[in-house]
Structure formats: C-alpha cells, structure tokens
Amino acid sequence: MDAPPPIGVFDSGVGGLTVLGALHAALPAEDFIYLGDTARLPYGTKSATTVARYSAQCAGALVARGIRALVVACNTASAFALADLRRDFPRMPIIGVIEPGAQAAVAASRTQRIAVIATEGTIAGGAYQAAIRRLSAAAEVRTRACSLFVAMAEEGWTEGPLTEAVAHRYLDGMFDGAAAPDTLVLGCTHFPVLAAAIRAVLPPGVRVIDSAATTAAAVAAVIGAGGAGGAGGRGSGRVVWLATDGAARFARVGSRFFGRTLAADDIEIIDL
Ligand code: DGL
C-alpha cells in the first residue's frame, strides 16, 4: 500500500525544527515536508498583515505539494494567520502551536497565574492571553516580549554568563509579588534551545512549558481521529527540506535546533 501524503510544517526559518523534532519523535513513521521562510525571517517583528501574507504563501506552497495536514510551527504565524489559513484551506487539518501551548500551561499551573514569553508580534497580538483565558476564564497572564532570545539561539549562545545575563534582564521581576506566576510558557520556537539558561534565572518550582511536545500530541490526535489519512505510520520517517534562502546557514543553524546534522545539499531553495 502507498504511504499516505506527508504532513507539511512551516516556520519563519529554523525555529520550527524544535517542533518538527517533537513531531518526528511522536510520529516516527510519518513523512514530513518542512519549509523555513529563511529569506524573510524574522516574522516576530513584522506586522500582522505581513505575517499573514507570508504564512498564506508558505501554506500554499506546501498544499501544492500534496500534504494531508499542515502544522504552523511558528508562534507568530499561529498568532496572526491561523484563522485566515483555516478559512483559505477549509478541508486541510491545520494545527498551530499556541492552542496546545495554552492547554499545557493551564493543565500544569496550580494557581492559574501564567507567564508567557514570545516575540514582540505574538505578545502584541494577544493570542496566548486569549487562548489561556478561553480555557481558564480566571487565569492571570503576565507577558513579556524577548526578541533578543531569537538571535541568541541562532548564534548558538544558548548557555553561559552572557545568556543568563540577558535572561535576567528579560525575566527579573516577572515572577515577583503575591500573584507571581507558577508556570512559564516558552511561546516562541527558538526558546526551547535556551531552556536551561531560562530555567537558571527562574525562582524554584516554576514549571516551564514548551509547546513542541503538546503540538505533536495534537497533530497525532488530529491525523488519527480527523480522517486525514490515519496515524498508521506507513511512511518512512522521511523529511523533504525546503527553504527560501541560504541552504548552508539553514543546515548549520538548523542542525542545532533539530538535534541532528542536516546537509546543505538536501535543502531545496524555493521562491514563494
Ligand atoms: N518562529 C518565530 C516564532 O515562533 C520566531 C522567529 C521569528 O521571529 O521569525 O514566533
């Protein structure tokens, strides 16, 4: 029997590889097509309109290649484009990273006081705040944009005094006071690679939520239960790699995010 069509995954660049890594671990026999829009990274500092337009182009390119489900593996794109994508591709199961992250946070928090760190766009758009309050009406949400973390993760500055100093600068004060959050959502694809440095500056006991694993569980549930071809795993675990610029950089930086060595020759550069 033929393998089912692959699952499409896109991000503004290599950050979504933290999500692809979790998808691959949860669904090892599924095939994937990953698209990183490296020519136009970052999305996190761009307007909602621009991010929605770029996201529609990424989704269109993946749908044209024949996918059976689409994962928006970028928090900023999930914040600004998910509703439009679901309207434009009504028959395609589309999973973003914000709803699974919010669900995991609400489930983990004892006090329903939740902190979220993300890009400027994700925080300004209010998608995490809304998703958490939809699940837990009384939840209190503190947010902070931590834009510099994106560049530091790409640079490979994931630990050490400089990284911790920046983490202090962003997070100090966020967990102070009687209403201090007990849970922190890493609301950006890049932040899981900085998790150790972030944990190092948090008060003891704060739970850290990385939406990659919960997104993978959501995808497994959708393709298993949503009639999108079954989670039977008849593929070979193959990944087709697409980017919009810079195969060598994609491979070099992406290897750190994916946790496995990627080869520049395997990355096809496409125009959107
Ligand atoms: N992928 C983006 C996100 O999760 C971070 C990088 C960017 O700003 O494009 O929000």
Coordinates of C-alpha atoms and ligand atoms in Angstrom, one line a residue:
M1 CA 0.0 0.0 0.0
D2 CA 1.3 3.5 -0.8
A3 CA 2.5 5.7 2.0
P4 CA 0.0 8.4 2.9
P5 CA 0.9 12.0 1.8
P6 CA 3.3 13.8 4.1
I7 CA 2.5 16.3 6.8
G8 CA 3.5 19.9 5.9
V9 CA 5.3 22.0 8.5
F10 CA 6.3 25.6 8.1
D11 CA 8.1 28.3 10.2
S12 CA 9.7 31.6 9.5
G13 CA 13.1 29.8 9.5
V14 CA 14.8 27.1 11.5
G15 CA 13.0 27.6 14.8
G16 CA 10.1 25.3 13.8
L17 CA 12.7 22.5 13.8
T18 CA 12.1 22.3 17.6
V19 CA 8.5 21.4 16.7
L20 CA 9.5 19.1 13.8
G21 CA 11.8 17.3 16.2
A22 CA 8.9 16.6 18.6
L23 CA 6.6 15.6 15.7
H24 CA 9.3 13.2 14.4
A25 CA 9.7 11.7 17.9
A26 CA 5.9 11.3 18.3
L27 CA 5.2 10.1 14.8
P28 CA 8.4 8.4 13.7
A29 CA 7.0 6.6 10.6
E30 CA 5.2 9.7 9.2
D31 CA 6.8 11.6 6.3
F32 CA 7.1 15.4 6.5
I33 CA 7.8 18.4 4.3
Y34 CA 9.4 21.2 6.2
L35 CA 9.5 24.8 4.8
G36 CA 11.6 27.5 6.5
D37 CA 10.9 31.0 5.1
T38 CA 14.5 32.0 5.8
A39 CA 14.5 34.8 3.2
R40 CA 12.0 36.8 5.3
L41 CA 12.9 35.8 8.9
P42 CA 12.1 37.2 11.4
Y43 CA 8.3 37.2 11.5
G44 CA 8.3 38.2 15.1
T45 CA 8.9 41.9 14.5
K46 CA 6.7 42.3 11.4
S47 CA 3.1 43.5 11.2
A48 CA 0.1 41.1 11.4
T49 CA -0.8 41.8 7.8
T50 CA 2.7 40.9 6.5
V51 CA 3.0 37.8 8.6
A52 CA -0.5 36.6 7.4
R53 CA 0.5 37.2 3.8
Y54 CA 3.8 35.3 4.2
S55 CA 2.1 32.5 6.0
A56 CA -0.5 32.1 3.2
Q57 CA 2.3 31.8 0.7
C58 CA 4.1 29.2 2.8
A59 CA 0.9 27.2 3.3
G60 CA 0.0 27.5 -0.4
A61 CA 3.5 26.1 -1.4
L62 CA 3.1 23.1 0.9
V63 CA -0.6 22.4 -0.1
A64 CA 0.5 22.5 -3.7
R65 CA 3.0 19.7 -3.0
G66 CA 0.3 17.4 -1.7
I67 CA 0.1 17.3 2.1
R68 CA -2.6 15.8 4.3
A69 CA -2.2 18.1 7.3
L70 CA -0.5 21.4 8.0
V71 CA 1.4 22.4 11.1
V72 CA 2.1 26.1 11.6
A73 CA 5.3 25.6 13.6
C74 CA 5.7 29.3 14.3
N75 CA 4.1 31.1 17.2
T76 CA 4.0 34.5 15.4
A77 CA 2.4 32.9 12.3
S78 CA 0.0 30.9 14.6
A79 CA -1.0 34.2 16.3
F80 CA -1.6 36.2 13.1
A81 CA -2.5 33.7 10.4
L82 CA -4.2 30.6 11.7
A83 CA -7.8 31.8 11.3
D84 CA -7.1 33.0 7.7
L85 CA -5.4 29.7 6.8
R86 CA -8.3 27.7 8.1
R87 CA -10.6 29.9 6.0
D88 CA -8.5 29.6 2.9
F89 CA -7.9 25.8 3.2
P90 CA -11.1 24.6 4.7
R91 CA -10.6 20.9 4.1
M92 CA -7.0 20.8 5.4
P93 CA -6.4 20.0 9.1
I94 CA -4.3 22.9 10.3
I95 CA -2.7 22.8 13.7
G96 CA -0.9 25.9 15.3
V97 CA 1.4 25.9 18.3
I98 CA -0.5 28.4 20.5
E99 CA -3.6 26.4 21.5
P100 CA -1.5 23.3 22.5
G101 CA 0.9 25.5 24.5
A102 CA -2.0 27.3 26.2
Q103 CA -3.6 23.9 27.1
A104 CA -0.4 22.5 28.5
A105 CA 0.1 25.7 30.6
V106 CA -3.5 25.6 32.0
A107 CA -3.0 21.9 32.8
A108 CA 0.3 22.5 34.5
S109 CA -0.5 25.6 36.6
R110 CA -1.8 25.1 40.1
T111 CA -2.6 28.8 40.6
Q112 CA -3.7 29.7 37.0
R113 CA -1.2 32.5 37.1
I114 CA 0.8 32.0 33.9
A115 CA 3.7 33.9 32.4
V116 CA 4.3 33.9 28.6
I117 CA 7.4 34.9 26.8
A118 CA 7.4 35.3 23.0
T119 CA 8.3 37.6 20.1
E120 CA 7.0 41.2 20.0
G121 CA 4.3 40.2 17.5
T122 CA 3.0 37.2 19.4
I123 CA 2.7 39.2 22.6
A124 CA 1.2 42.3 21.0
G125 CA -1.4 40.2 19.1
G126 CA -2.7 38.8 22.4
A127 CA -3.2 35.3 21.0
Y128 CA -1.7 33.4 24.1
Q129 CA -3.6 35.7 26.5
A130 CA -6.9 34.9 24.7
A131 CA -6.2 31.2 24.3
I132 CA -5.3 30.8 28.0
R133 CA -8.4 32.8 29.1
R134 CA -10.7 30.7 26.8
L135 CA -9.5 27.6 28.7
S136 CA -9.4 29.1 32.2
A137 CA -11.6 32.3 32.5
A138 CA -10.0 33.4 35.8
A139 CA -6.4 32.9 34.6
E140 CA -4.0 35.8 35.2
V141 CA -1.5 36.1 32.4
R142 CA 1.8 38.1 32.5
T143 CA 3.6 38.6 29.2
R144 CA 7.0 39.8 28.0
A145 CA 8.5 40.1 24.5
C146 CA 12.0 38.6 24.5
S147 CA 13.1 39.4 20.9
L148 CA 16.9 39.1 21.6
F149 CA 16.5 35.4 22.5
V150 CA 15.8 34.7 18.8
A151 CA 19.2 36.0 17.6
M152 CA 21.0 34.4 20.6
A153 CA 19.5 31.0 19.8
E154 CA 20.5 31.3 16.2
E155 CA 24.0 32.4 17.2
G156 CA 24.4 29.3 19.4
W157 CA 24.7 31.4 22.6
T158 CA 22.5 29.0 24.5
E159 CA 24.3 29.0 27.8
G160 CA 26.9 30.8 29.9
P161 CA 27.0 34.1 31.7
L162 CA 26.0 36.3 28.8
T163 CA 22.9 34.3 28.0
E164 CA 22.0 34.2 31.7
A165 CA 22.5 38.0 32.0
V166 CA 20.1 38.5 29.1
A167 CA 17.6 36.1 30.6
H168 CA 17.9 38.1 33.9
R169 CA 17.2 41.3 32.1
Y170 CA 14.1 39.9 30.4
L171 CA 12.7 37.8 33.3
D172 CA 13.6 39.6 36.5
G173 CA 10.5 40.9 38.2
M174 CA 8.2 38.8 36.1
F175 CA 7.8 36.3 39.0
D176 CA 7.7 38.8 41.9
G177 CA 4.8 39.6 44.2
A178 CA 1.9 37.8 45.8
A179 CA 0.4 37.0 42.4
A180 CA 3.6 35.5 41.0
P181 CA 3.0 33.1 38.1
D182 CA 3.9 29.4 38.8
T183 CA 4.2 28.5 35.1
L184 CA 6.1 29.9 32.2
V185 CA 5.2 29.3 28.5
L186 CA 8.1 29.4 26.0
G187 CA 5.9 31.0 23.4
C188 CA 8.5 31.1 20.6
T189 CA 10.0 28.3 18.6
H190 CA 13.6 29.4 19.4
F191 CA 13.2 29.5 23.2
P192 CA 13.4 25.7 23.9
V193 CA 17.1 25.7 22.9
L194 CA 17.7 28.4 25.6
A195 CA 15.6 26.5 28.2
A196 CA 18.5 25.7 30.5
A197 CA 19.6 29.4 30.7
I198 CA 16.0 30.5 31.2
R199 CA 15.4 27.9 34.0
A200 CA 18.6 29.1 35.7
V201 CA 17.1 32.5 36.4
L202 CA 13.6 31.4 37.4
P203 CA 12.5 31.1 41.0
P204 CA 12.4 27.4 42.1
G205 CA 9.3 25.5 41.3
V206 CA 8.2 27.4 38.2
R207 CA 7.1 25.0 35.5
V208 CA 8.3 25.6 32.0
I209 CA 6.1 24.7 29.1
D210 CA 7.5 24.1 25.7
S211 CA 4.6 23.7 23.2
A212 CA 6.5 21.4 20.8
A213 CA 5.6 18.2 22.6
T214 CA 1.9 19.2 23.1
T215 CA 1.7 20.3 19.5
A216 CA 3.0 16.9 18.4
A217 CA 0.3 15.2 20.6
A218 CA -2.3 17.5 19.0
V219 CA -1.2 16.6 15.5
A220 CA -1.2 12.8 16.4
A221 CA -4.8 13.2 17.6
V222 CA -5.9 15.1 14.5
I223 CA -4.4 12.8 12.0
G224 CA -5.6 9.8 13.9
A225 CA -9.1 10.9 14.6
G226 CA -9.7 13.6 12.0
G227 CA -9.9 11.4 8.9
A228 CA -6.7 12.9 7.4
G229 CA -5.3 9.6 6.4
G230 CA -4.7 7.9 9.7
A231 CA -1.7 7.9 12.0
G232 CA -0.9 4.4 10.9
G233 CA 2.7 5.4 10.2
R234 CA 3.1 3.8 6.8
G235 CA 5.6 6.4 5.7
S236 CA 9.4 6.1 6.2
G237 CA 10.0 9.0 8.5
R238 CA 11.4 11.0 5.6
V239 CA 11.7 14.8 5.7
V240 CA 11.8 16.9 2.5
W241 CA 13.6 20.1 3.3
L242 CA 12.6 23.4 1.7
A243 CA 13.8 27.0 2.5
T244 CA 13.5 30.3 0.8
D245 CA 17.2 31.3 1.2
G246 CA 20.6 30.1 2.5
A247 CA 20.9 26.3 2.4
A248 CA 24.3 26.3 4.2
R249 CA 23.1 28.5 7.0
F250 CA 19.8 26.6 7.3
A251 CA 21.8 23.3 7.6
R252 CA 24.3 24.8 10.1
V253 CA 21.9 26.5 12.5
G254 CA 19.1 24.1 11.8
S255 CA 21.2 21.1 13.0
R256 CA 21.3 22.6 16.5
F257 CA 17.6 23.2 16.6
F258 CA 16.7 19.7 15.2
G259 CA 19.4 17.9 17.2
R260 CA 20.7 16.1 14.1
T261 CA 23.1 17.0 11.4
L262 CA 21.4 18.4 8.3
A263 CA 23.2 18.6 4.9
A264 CA 23.0 21.8 2.8
D265 CA 22.7 19.6 -0.3
D266 CA 19.4 18.2 1.0
I267 CA 17.8 21.6 1.2
E268 CA 15.9 22.8 -1.8
I269 CA 15.7 26.6 -2.1
I270 CA 12.3 27.7 -3.4
D271 CA 10.7 31.0 -4.3
L272 CA 7.3 31.8 -2.8
Ligands
DGL1 N1 9.3 31.3 14.7 C1 9.1 32.6 15.4 C2 8.1 32.3 16.5 O1 7.9 31.2 17.0 C3 10.4 33.1 16.0 C4 11.3 33.7 14.9 C5 10.8 34.8 14.2 O2 10.6 35.9 14.7 O3 10.5 34.7 13.0 O4 7.4 33.3 16.9

